[in-house]
Each structure stands twice: as structure tokens, then as C-alpha cells.
CSV table of C-alpha atoms in Angstrom, one decimal:
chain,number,residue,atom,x,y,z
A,115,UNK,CA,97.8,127.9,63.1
A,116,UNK,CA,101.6,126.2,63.0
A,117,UNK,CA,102.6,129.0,61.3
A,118,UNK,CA,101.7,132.0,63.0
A,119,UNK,CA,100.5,130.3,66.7
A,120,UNK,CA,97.0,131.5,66.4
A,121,UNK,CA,93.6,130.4,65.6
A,122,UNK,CA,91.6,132.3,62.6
A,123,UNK,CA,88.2,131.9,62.6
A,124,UNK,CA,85.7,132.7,60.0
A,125,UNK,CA,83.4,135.5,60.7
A,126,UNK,CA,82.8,137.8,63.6
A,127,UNK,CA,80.5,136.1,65.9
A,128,UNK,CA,82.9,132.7,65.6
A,129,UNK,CA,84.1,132.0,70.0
A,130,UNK,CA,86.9,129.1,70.4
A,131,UNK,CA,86.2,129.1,73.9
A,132,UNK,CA,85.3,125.5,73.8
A,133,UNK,CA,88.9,124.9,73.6
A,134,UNK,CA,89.8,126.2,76.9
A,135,UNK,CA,88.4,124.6,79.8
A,136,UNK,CA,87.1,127.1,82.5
A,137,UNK,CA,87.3,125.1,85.8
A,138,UNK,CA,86.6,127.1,89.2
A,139,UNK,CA,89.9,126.7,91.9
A,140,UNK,CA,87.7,125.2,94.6
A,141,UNK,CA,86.7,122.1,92.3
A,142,UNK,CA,90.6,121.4,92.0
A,143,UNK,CA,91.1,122.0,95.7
A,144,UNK,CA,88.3,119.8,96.5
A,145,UNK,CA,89.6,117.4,93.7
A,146,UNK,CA,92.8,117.3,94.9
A,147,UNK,CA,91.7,117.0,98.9
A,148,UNK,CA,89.1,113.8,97.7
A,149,UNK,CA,92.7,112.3,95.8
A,150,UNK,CA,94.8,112.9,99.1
A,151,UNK,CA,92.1,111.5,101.5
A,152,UNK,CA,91.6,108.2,99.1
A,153,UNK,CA,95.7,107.4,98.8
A,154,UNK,CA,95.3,107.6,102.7
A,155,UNK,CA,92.5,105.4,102.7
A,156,UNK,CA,94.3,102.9,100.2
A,157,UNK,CA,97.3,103.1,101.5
A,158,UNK,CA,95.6,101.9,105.0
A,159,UNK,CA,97.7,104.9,106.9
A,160,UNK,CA,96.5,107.8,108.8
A,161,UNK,CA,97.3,111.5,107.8
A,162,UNK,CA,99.2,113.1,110.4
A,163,UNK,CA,98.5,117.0,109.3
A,164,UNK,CA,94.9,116.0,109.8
A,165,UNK,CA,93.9,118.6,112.6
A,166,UNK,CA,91.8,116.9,115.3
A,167,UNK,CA,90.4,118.1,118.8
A,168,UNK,CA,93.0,118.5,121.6
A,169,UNK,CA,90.7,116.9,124.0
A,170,UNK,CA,90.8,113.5,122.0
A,171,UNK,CA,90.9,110.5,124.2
A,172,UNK,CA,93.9,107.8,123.5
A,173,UNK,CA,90.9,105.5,122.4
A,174,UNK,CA,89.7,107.7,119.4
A,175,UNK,CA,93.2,108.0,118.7
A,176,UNK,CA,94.0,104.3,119.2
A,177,UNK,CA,91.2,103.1,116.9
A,178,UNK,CA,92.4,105.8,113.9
A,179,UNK,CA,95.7,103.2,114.4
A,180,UNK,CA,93.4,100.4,113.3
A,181,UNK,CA,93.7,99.7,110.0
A,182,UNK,CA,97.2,100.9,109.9
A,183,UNK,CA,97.9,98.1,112.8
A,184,UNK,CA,96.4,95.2,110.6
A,185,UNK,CA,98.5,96.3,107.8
A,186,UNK,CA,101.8,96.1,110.2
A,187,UNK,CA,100.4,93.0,111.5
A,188,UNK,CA,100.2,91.4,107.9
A,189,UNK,CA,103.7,92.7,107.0
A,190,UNK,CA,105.6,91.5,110.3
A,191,UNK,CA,104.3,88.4,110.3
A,192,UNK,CA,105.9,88.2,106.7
A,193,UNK,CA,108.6,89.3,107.6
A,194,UNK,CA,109.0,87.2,111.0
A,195,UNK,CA,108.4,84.0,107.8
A,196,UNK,CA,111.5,85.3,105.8
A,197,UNK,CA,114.0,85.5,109.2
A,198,UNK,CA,112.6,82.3,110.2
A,199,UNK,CA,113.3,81.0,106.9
A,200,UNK,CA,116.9,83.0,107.0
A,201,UNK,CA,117.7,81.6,110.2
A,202,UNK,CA,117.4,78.0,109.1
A,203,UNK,CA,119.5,78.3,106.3
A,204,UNK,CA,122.2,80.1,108.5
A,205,UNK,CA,121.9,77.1,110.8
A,206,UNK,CA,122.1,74.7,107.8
A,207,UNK,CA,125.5,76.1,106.5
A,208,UNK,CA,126.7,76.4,109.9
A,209,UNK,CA,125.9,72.4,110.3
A,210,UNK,CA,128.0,72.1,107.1
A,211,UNK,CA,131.0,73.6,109.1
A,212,UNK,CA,131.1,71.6,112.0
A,213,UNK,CA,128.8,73.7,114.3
A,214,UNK,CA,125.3,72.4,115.7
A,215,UNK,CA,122.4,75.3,116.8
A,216,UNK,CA,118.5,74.9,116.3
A,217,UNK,CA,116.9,77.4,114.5
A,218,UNK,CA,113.9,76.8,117.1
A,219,UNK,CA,116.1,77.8,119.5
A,220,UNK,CA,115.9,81.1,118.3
A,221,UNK,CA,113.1,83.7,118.9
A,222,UNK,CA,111.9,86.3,117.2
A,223,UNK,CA,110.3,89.7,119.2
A,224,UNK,CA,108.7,92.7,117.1
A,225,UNK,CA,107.8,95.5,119.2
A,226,UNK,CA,105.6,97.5,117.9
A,227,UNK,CA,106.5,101.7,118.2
A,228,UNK,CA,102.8,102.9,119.3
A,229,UNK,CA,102.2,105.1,122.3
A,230,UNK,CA,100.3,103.5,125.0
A,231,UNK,CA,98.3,105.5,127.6
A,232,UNK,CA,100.0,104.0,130.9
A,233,UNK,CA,98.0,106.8,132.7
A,234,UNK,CA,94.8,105.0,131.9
A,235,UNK,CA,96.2,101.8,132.5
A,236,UNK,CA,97.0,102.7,135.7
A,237,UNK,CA,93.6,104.1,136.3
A,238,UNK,CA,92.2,100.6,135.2
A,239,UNK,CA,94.2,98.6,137.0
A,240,UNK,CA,93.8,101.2,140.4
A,241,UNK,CA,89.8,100.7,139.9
A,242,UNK,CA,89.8,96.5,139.6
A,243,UNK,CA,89.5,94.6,142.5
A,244,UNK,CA,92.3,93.2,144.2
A,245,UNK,CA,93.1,89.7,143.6
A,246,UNK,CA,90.9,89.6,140.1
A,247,UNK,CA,94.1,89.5,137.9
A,248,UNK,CA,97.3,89.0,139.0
A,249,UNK,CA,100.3,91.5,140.0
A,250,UNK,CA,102.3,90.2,137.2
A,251,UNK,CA,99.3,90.3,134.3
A,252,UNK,CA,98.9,93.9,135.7
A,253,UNK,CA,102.9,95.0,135.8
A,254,UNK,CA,102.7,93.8,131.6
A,255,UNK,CA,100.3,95.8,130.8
A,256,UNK,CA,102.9,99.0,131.1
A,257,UNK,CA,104.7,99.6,128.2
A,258,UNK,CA,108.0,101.1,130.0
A,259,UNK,CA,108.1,97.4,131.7
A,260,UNK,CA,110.0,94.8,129.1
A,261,UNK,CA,109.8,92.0,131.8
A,262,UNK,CA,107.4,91.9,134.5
A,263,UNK,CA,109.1,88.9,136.2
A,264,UNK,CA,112.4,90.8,136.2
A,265,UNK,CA,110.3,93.9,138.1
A,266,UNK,CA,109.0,91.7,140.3
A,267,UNK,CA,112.1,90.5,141.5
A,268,UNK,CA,113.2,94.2,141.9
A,269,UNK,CA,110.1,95.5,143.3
A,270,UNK,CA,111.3,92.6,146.5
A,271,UNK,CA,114.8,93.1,146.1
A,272,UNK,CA,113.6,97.1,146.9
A,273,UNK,CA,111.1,96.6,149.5
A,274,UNK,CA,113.9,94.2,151.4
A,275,UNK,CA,116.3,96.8,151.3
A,276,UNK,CA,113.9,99.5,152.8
A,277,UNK,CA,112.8,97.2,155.3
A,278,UNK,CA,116.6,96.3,156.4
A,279,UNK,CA,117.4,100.0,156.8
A,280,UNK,CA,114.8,100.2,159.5
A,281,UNK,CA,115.7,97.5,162.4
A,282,UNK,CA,113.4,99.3,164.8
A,283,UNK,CA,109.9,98.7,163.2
A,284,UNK,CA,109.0,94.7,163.4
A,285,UNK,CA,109.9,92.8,160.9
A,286,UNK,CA,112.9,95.3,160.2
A,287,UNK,CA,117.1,94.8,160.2
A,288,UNK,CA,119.3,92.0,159.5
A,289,UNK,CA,118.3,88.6,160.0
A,290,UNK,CA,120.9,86.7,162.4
């Protein structure tokens, strides 16, 4: 067989066929689909070229995120440890050199990159009450809003200036 690259076999009736291993292509496919979907799974992500519905609400969306979330949550919280830790032997070194800052005096944000559905938000926060939570609780729930303090003072600062540009209606103008 080394020689001559073949197999002899004795007699006519003799089959290597045993050798060769006759698999169908949809048992690979499906093997290979069953190994993609597991390193997924394992791997805690979501696949992205999985085709879903186009009527999906944000919340089946949101809780595919899940275990993909905890997984962030675990790493940036290890990661917020080894800043923290980097931080306070910057600080240190910097005390060594005739300079004096607090490592607590430093703060540390992480904001997450996941779409938020601000249209249901709003529809939330149009439907509750008014005076159950307040104006400030509901302006940080908005993800394009960094600082709801800071848009509160511009949400005045704005409604002064409209009201000063009308001195007819009560209320309206300069004060003098």
C-alpha cells in the first residue's frame, strides 16, 4: 500500500468501504449549526445574523441582551477594581513628588453602549400620573439626557426666555 498508494484485497467479493466514512451534508450542517449556537451560548453573547421578526418589541430584544449584560456587568466592575487600584498608586507617586490629590476624589462612570427605546419611555412616563415620580426621576430615564439637573435648568432658562419675548400676555416682559 506505501508502495503503489492502493489497497489489495484478497478475493473478489472483499469491500474496504469501512474505511471511508459516508456522512450525509445535512448531519454536518446541522453539526456545525448545534457547534455555532453552543460557542454563542458559552460565550454568553447573542448572534447578530440570527434573523428574527421585524415586529419584535425592544423588550424581546432587551431580554436577548441579558446574559450578555451580566457578563459586561461582571467585567466592568473588574475593570472599575484595577482603575481604582491604578488611580491610587498614581496618587501615591504623585504624594512622593510633592503633590496631594485623593484617589476618592476621583469617580469613575461606565456607560453602557445599548439602545434604549426613548419612544416607549416616553409613552410610560405620558401614561403615569402627574406628581407620582418626579420631573427629574422622569427627565433620567432618557438616554440622550447625561444630566437631568443641567436640563432642568435649561428647560427654565428656555421657558424664561419665551415668556420675556411676549410682554403682552401676564406674566410676560422684563421685570423692572
Amino acid at each position: 500500500m506505501k508502495e503503489k498508494g492502493i489497497i489489495i484485497l484478497p478475493g473478489d467479493k472483499s469491500k474496504a468501504e469501512w474505511l471511508i466514512k459516508n456522512i450525509n451534508d445535512s448531519f454536518i450542517q446541522n453539526t456545525i449549526n448545534t457547534y455555532e449556537d453552543k460557542i454563542y451560548q458559552i460565550a454568553c453573547h447573542i448572534n447578530a445574523n440570527e434573523k428574527m421578526q421585524s415586529n419584535t418589541s425592544s423588550l424581546a430584544l432587551r431580554a436577548r441582551l441579558n446574559a450578555m449584560e451580566n457578563k459586561c456587568s461582571l467585567n466592568q466592575n473588574a475593570h472599575k477594581d484595577i482603575i481604582k487600584n491604578r488611580i491610587r498608586f498614581i496618587c501615591k507617586f504623585l504624594k512622593t513628588k510633592g503633590k496631594d490629590y485623593d484617589p476618592k476624589d476621583i469617580n469613575i462612570k461606565y456607560t453602557a453602549n445599548i439602545p434604549q427605546d426613548d419612544l416607549m419611555i416616553a409613552q410610560i412616563l405620558a401614561q403615569v400620573p402627574e406628581g407620582t415620580i418626579s420631573k427629574e426621576t422622569a427627565r433620567s430615564q432618557f438616554s440622550f439626557i447625561a444630566n437631568s439637573l443641567v436640563e432642568a435648568e435649561r428647560v427654565a432658562k428656555e421657558q424664561k426666555e419665551e415668556i420675556d419675548k411676549h410682554p403682552d400676555l401676564p406674566g410676560g416682559g422684563e421685570d423692572e
